[in-house]
Amino acid sequence: MLDKDQIAAASEVLVGHWRDGTKLDALEARLRPQNRADGYAIQAELERRSSGTLFGWKIAATSEAGQKHINVTEPLAGRIMSDTVIADGGTAPMKGNEMRVGEPEFAFRIGRDLPPRAVPYTTREVLDAVETLHPAIEIPDSRFADFVSAGEAQLIADNACAHLFVLGAATSADWRAMDLVEERPQITLRGERHIGHGRSVLGDPRAALAWLANELSSLGITLRGGQVVTTGTCHPPLPIRAGDRFATDFGMLGKVSVEFV
């Protein structure tokens, strides 16, 4: 386990690379997280060093395609900071973005706190705490030049590849009565249409949400009312470039879009 000084130093290195738009091969050996706990400890420091406030949480690698994309075997939780949130229909800068993919996602705004506890939350308990459902787009990135070989501990430390996030309007549809597993959002990009699938998100976006609540609980963190959780891509990450418009139609659940410059 890393000590407090090592955690702070590792965080400072990563924050510096994010601020400067630069990359690193790996954290030096003495600062490198050896396990998920080390990674999350470094990530927590990133929050304290951010100019924004905690807007919510993301889940990386909730699909087989997402896991292959960053070479991990299970999901990772990351923080969404307020200064990385882009308005629906807004523009996202491509400068410094090396991952260069967009991901259509189901996002949930929490209505009441879910504090840490010894017994895992059931999916029903977590859903009962949800206020609204939103269509969303995540634009991930990493400060590691070779994020595929960085490993899960370093990727967690690097905020689980959180970069930019677009939140659509809350749906007016009765989403609780819908089978989100079989929802098939349509993504339009460079004149081509791609079809996502709710089952790609850890089998069910609602199960992914429950996973996040329990992951935070195991870390002693409260999932707070008002925070947004985006549950992972429902389509293999789609390559993006400057000039693109990434538009996703979630049918009855609404639409969300972003342009890249």
Coordinates of C-alpha atoms in Angstrom, one line a residue:
M1 CA 0.0 0.0 0.0
L2 CA 1.2 3.5 -0.8
D3 CA 1.5 5.9 2.1
K4 CA -0.1 9.4 2.4
D5 CA 2.9 11.2 0.9
Q6 CA 3.2 8.8 -2.1
I7 CA -0.5 9.1 -2.8
A8 CA -0.3 12.9 -2.8
A9 CA 2.8 12.9 -5.0
A10 CA 1.2 10.5 -7.5
S11 CA -1.9 12.7 -7.6
E12 CA 0.3 15.8 -8.2
V13 CA 2.0 14.1 -11.2
L14 CA -1.3 13.1 -12.8
V15 CA -3.0 16.5 -12.2
G16 CA 0.0 18.2 -13.7
H17 CA -0.2 16.1 -16.9
W18 CA -4.0 16.8 -17.2
R19 CA -3.4 20.5 -16.7
D20 CA -0.6 20.6 -19.3
G21 CA -2.3 18.3 -21.8
T22 CA 0.8 16.0 -21.7
K23 CA 1.2 12.2 -21.4
L24 CA 3.3 9.8 -19.3
D25 CA 4.3 6.2 -19.9
A26 CA 3.7 5.2 -16.2
L27 CA 4.0 6.6 -12.7
E28 CA 7.5 6.0 -11.3
A29 CA 7.7 2.7 -9.4
R30 CA 7.6 4.3 -5.9
L31 CA 4.4 6.1 -6.7
R32 CA 2.7 3.4 -8.8
P33 CA -0.5 2.0 -7.3
Q34 CA -0.3 -1.7 -6.7
N35 CA -4.0 -2.4 -6.4
R36 CA -7.4 -0.9 -6.7
A37 CA -7.3 0.6 -3.2
D38 CA -4.2 2.5 -4.0
G39 CA -5.7 3.6 -7.3
Y40 CA -8.9 4.9 -5.6
A41 CA -6.8 6.7 -2.9
I42 CA -4.9 8.6 -5.6
Q43 CA -8.2 9.4 -7.5
A44 CA -9.6 10.9 -4.3
E45 CA -6.7 13.3 -4.2
L46 CA -7.5 14.3 -7.8
E47 CA -10.9 15.5 -6.6
R48 CA -9.3 17.7 -3.9
R49 CA -7.0 19.2 -6.5
S50 CA -9.7 19.9 -9.1
S51 CA -11.0 23.4 -9.8
G52 CA -14.4 21.9 -10.1
T53 CA -16.8 20.2 -7.6
L54 CA -18.0 16.6 -7.6
F55 CA -20.8 16.4 -10.2
G56 CA -21.2 12.7 -10.1
W57 CA -19.6 9.3 -11.1
K58 CA -18.8 7.3 -14.2
I59 CA -18.3 3.6 -14.7
A60 CA -15.6 2.5 -17.1
A61 CA -15.5 -0.9 -18.7
T62 CA -19.1 -2.1 -18.2
S63 CA -19.1 -3.8 -21.6
E64 CA -16.9 -6.4 -23.1
A65 CA -15.9 -3.9 -25.8
G66 CA -15.1 -1.3 -23.1
Q67 CA -13.0 -3.7 -21.2
K68 CA -11.1 -4.7 -24.3
H69 CA -10.6 -1.0 -25.2
I70 CA -8.6 -0.4 -22.0
N71 CA -7.5 -4.0 -21.3
V72 CA -9.2 -4.6 -18.0
T73 CA -11.5 -7.4 -16.8
E74 CA -13.9 -5.6 -14.5
P75 CA -15.6 -2.1 -14.2
L76 CA -13.8 0.9 -12.7
A77 CA -15.4 3.9 -11.0
G78 CA -14.3 7.5 -11.7
R79 CA -15.3 11.0 -10.6
I80 CA -17.1 13.4 -12.9
M81 CA -16.1 17.0 -12.0
S82 CA -18.3 19.9 -12.7
D83 CA -15.7 21.7 -14.8
T84 CA -15.7 18.8 -17.3
V85 CA -19.5 18.8 -18.0
I86 CA -20.6 20.1 -21.4
A87 CA -24.2 21.3 -22.1
D88 CA -26.3 19.2 -24.4
G89 CA -25.7 20.4 -28.0
G90 CA -22.5 22.1 -26.9
T91 CA -18.9 21.8 -28.2
A92 CA -16.1 19.6 -26.9
P93 CA -12.5 20.4 -27.6
M94 CA -10.3 17.7 -29.1
K95 CA -7.0 19.3 -28.2
G96 CA -4.9 16.9 -26.1
N97 CA -7.5 14.0 -26.4
E98 CA -5.6 10.9 -27.5
M99 CA -8.3 8.3 -26.9
R100 CA -10.6 10.1 -29.3
V101 CA -13.8 8.1 -28.8
G102 CA -17.4 9.0 -27.9
E103 CA -19.7 6.7 -25.9
P104 CA -23.6 6.8 -25.6
E105 CA -24.7 6.1 -22.1
F106 CA -27.7 5.9 -19.7
A107 CA -27.2 8.3 -16.8
F108 CA -29.2 8.4 -13.5
R109 CA -29.5 11.4 -11.1
I110 CA -29.7 10.2 -7.6
G111 CA -32.5 11.6 -5.4
R112 CA -31.3 10.7 -1.9
D113 CA -28.1 9.7 -0.2
L114 CA -26.9 6.0 -0.3
P115 CA -24.4 5.9 2.6
P116 CA -21.8 3.1 3.1
R117 CA -23.1 0.0 4.8
A118 CA -22.0 -3.6 5.4
V119 CA -24.8 -5.2 3.4
P120 CA -24.7 -4.6 -0.3
Y121 CA -27.5 -2.5 -1.8
T122 CA -29.9 -4.4 -4.1
T123 CA -30.7 -3.0 -7.5
R124 CA -34.2 -2.2 -6.3
E125 CA -32.9 -0.2 -3.4
V126 CA -30.6 1.8 -5.6
L127 CA -33.4 2.4 -8.2
D128 CA -35.7 3.6 -5.4
A129 CA -33.2 6.3 -4.7
V130 CA -33.1 7.5 -8.3
E131 CA -34.8 10.8 -9.2
T132 CA -34.4 11.0 -13.0
L133 CA -33.0 9.2 -16.0
H134 CA -31.0 11.0 -18.7
P135 CA -29.4 10.2 -22.1
A136 CA -25.7 11.1 -22.0
I137 CA -22.4 11.0 -23.9
E138 CA -19.1 10.4 -22.3
I139 CA -15.8 11.4 -24.0
P140 CA -13.1 9.5 -22.1
D141 CA -9.3 10.0 -22.2
S142 CA -6.2 9.1 -20.2
R143 CA -2.9 10.7 -19.3
F144 CA -1.1 7.4 -20.0
A145 CA 0.4 7.3 -23.5
D146 CA -0.4 3.6 -23.7
F147 CA -3.6 3.3 -21.7
V148 CA -4.1 -0.3 -22.9
S149 CA -1.1 -1.5 -20.9
A150 CA -1.4 0.9 -18.0
G151 CA -3.4 -1.7 -15.9
E152 CA -6.5 -1.2 -13.8
A153 CA -4.8 0.3 -10.7
Q154 CA -3.1 3.1 -12.7
L155 CA -6.3 3.7 -14.7
I156 CA -8.3 4.1 -11.5
A157 CA -5.7 6.5 -10.3
D158 CA -6.2 8.4 -13.6
N159 CA -9.9 8.8 -12.7
A160 CA -11.0 5.8 -14.7
C161 CA -10.4 7.7 -17.9
A162 CA -12.9 10.4 -17.1
H163 CA -12.5 13.4 -19.4
L164 CA -15.6 15.2 -20.7
F165 CA -19.3 14.5 -20.1
V166 CA -22.5 15.6 -21.8
L167 CA -25.8 15.3 -20.0
G168 CA -29.1 15.4 -21.8
A169 CA -32.4 16.5 -20.3
A170 CA -34.2 14.3 -17.9
T171 CA -36.6 12.0 -19.7
S172 CA -40.3 12.5 -19.3
A173 CA -41.0 8.9 -20.2
D174 CA -42.0 6.3 -17.6
W175 CA -38.5 4.7 -17.7
R176 CA -39.2 2.6 -14.6
A177 CA -41.8 0.6 -16.6
M178 CA -39.4 0.1 -19.5
D179 CA -36.9 -2.8 -20.1
L180 CA -33.7 -0.8 -20.4
V181 CA -31.9 -4.0 -21.3
E182 CA -33.6 -4.0 -24.7
E183 CA -33.3 -0.3 -25.4
R184 CA -31.4 0.4 -28.6
P185 CA -30.2 4.0 -28.9
Q186 CA -29.3 5.2 -32.4
I187 CA -26.0 7.1 -32.8
T188 CA -25.5 9.3 -35.8
L189 CA -21.9 10.1 -36.7
R190 CA -20.5 11.4 -40.0
G191 CA -23.7 10.4 -41.8
E192 CA -23.6 6.8 -40.5
R193 CA -26.0 5.3 -38.0
H194 CA -24.9 2.9 -35.3
I195 CA -27.2 1.0 -33.0
G196 CA -26.4 0.5 -29.3
H197 CA -27.9 -2.0 -26.9
G198 CA -28.9 -1.6 -23.2
R199 CA -27.7 -5.2 -22.5
S200 CA -24.1 -4.0 -23.3
V201 CA -24.0 -2.1 -20.1
L202 CA -23.0 -4.8 -17.6
G203 CA -26.1 -6.8 -18.8
D204 CA -28.4 -4.0 -17.6
P205 CA -27.8 -0.3 -17.0
R206 CA -29.7 -0.6 -13.7
A207 CA -27.3 -3.4 -12.6
A208 CA -24.4 -1.1 -13.5
L209 CA -25.9 1.6 -11.3
A210 CA -26.1 -0.8 -8.4
W211 CA -22.5 -1.9 -8.9
L212 CA -21.4 1.8 -8.6
A213 CA -23.4 2.3 -5.4
N214 CA -21.8 -0.8 -3.9
E215 CA -18.3 0.0 -5.1
L216 CA -18.5 3.4 -3.4
S217 CA -20.0 1.8 -0.3
S218 CA -17.0 -0.6 -0.1
L219 CA -14.7 2.5 -0.2
G220 CA -16.6 4.3 2.6
I221 CA -18.1 6.8 0.2
T222 CA -21.7 8.1 0.1
L223 CA -23.4 8.3 -3.2
R224 CA -25.2 11.6 -2.6
G225 CA -28.5 12.9 -3.7
G226 CA -28.1 15.3 -6.7
Q227 CA -25.1 13.4 -8.1
V228 CA -25.3 11.9 -11.6
V229 CA -24.1 8.4 -12.4
T230 CA -23.3 7.5 -16.0
T231 CA -23.3 3.8 -16.4
G232 CA -21.0 3.0 -19.3
T233 CA -21.2 2.8 -23.1
C234 CA -24.0 0.9 -24.7
H235 CA -22.1 0.7 -28.0
P236 CA -18.4 -0.1 -28.7
P237 CA -16.5 3.2 -28.4
L238 CA -16.9 5.2 -31.6
P239 CA -13.9 7.1 -33.1
I240 CA -14.3 10.9 -33.2
R241 CA -12.5 13.8 -34.8
A242 CA -12.7 17.6 -34.9
G243 CA -15.7 18.7 -37.0
D244 CA -17.8 15.7 -36.0
R245 CA -21.3 15.9 -34.5
F246 CA -22.1 13.0 -32.3
A247 CA -25.9 12.6 -31.8
T248 CA -27.7 9.9 -29.9
D249 CA -31.4 9.2 -30.1
F250 CA -32.6 7.2 -27.1
G251 CA -36.2 7.0 -28.5
M252 CA -38.8 7.7 -25.8
L253 CA -36.0 8.5 -23.4
G254 CA -34.8 11.5 -25.3
K255 CA -31.8 12.8 -27.3
V256 CA -28.4 14.2 -26.6
S257 CA -25.6 15.6 -28.9
V258 CA -22.2 17.2 -28.9
E259 CA -19.9 18.7 -31.5
F260 CA -16.1 18.3 -31.6
V261 CA -13.8 21.2 -32.4

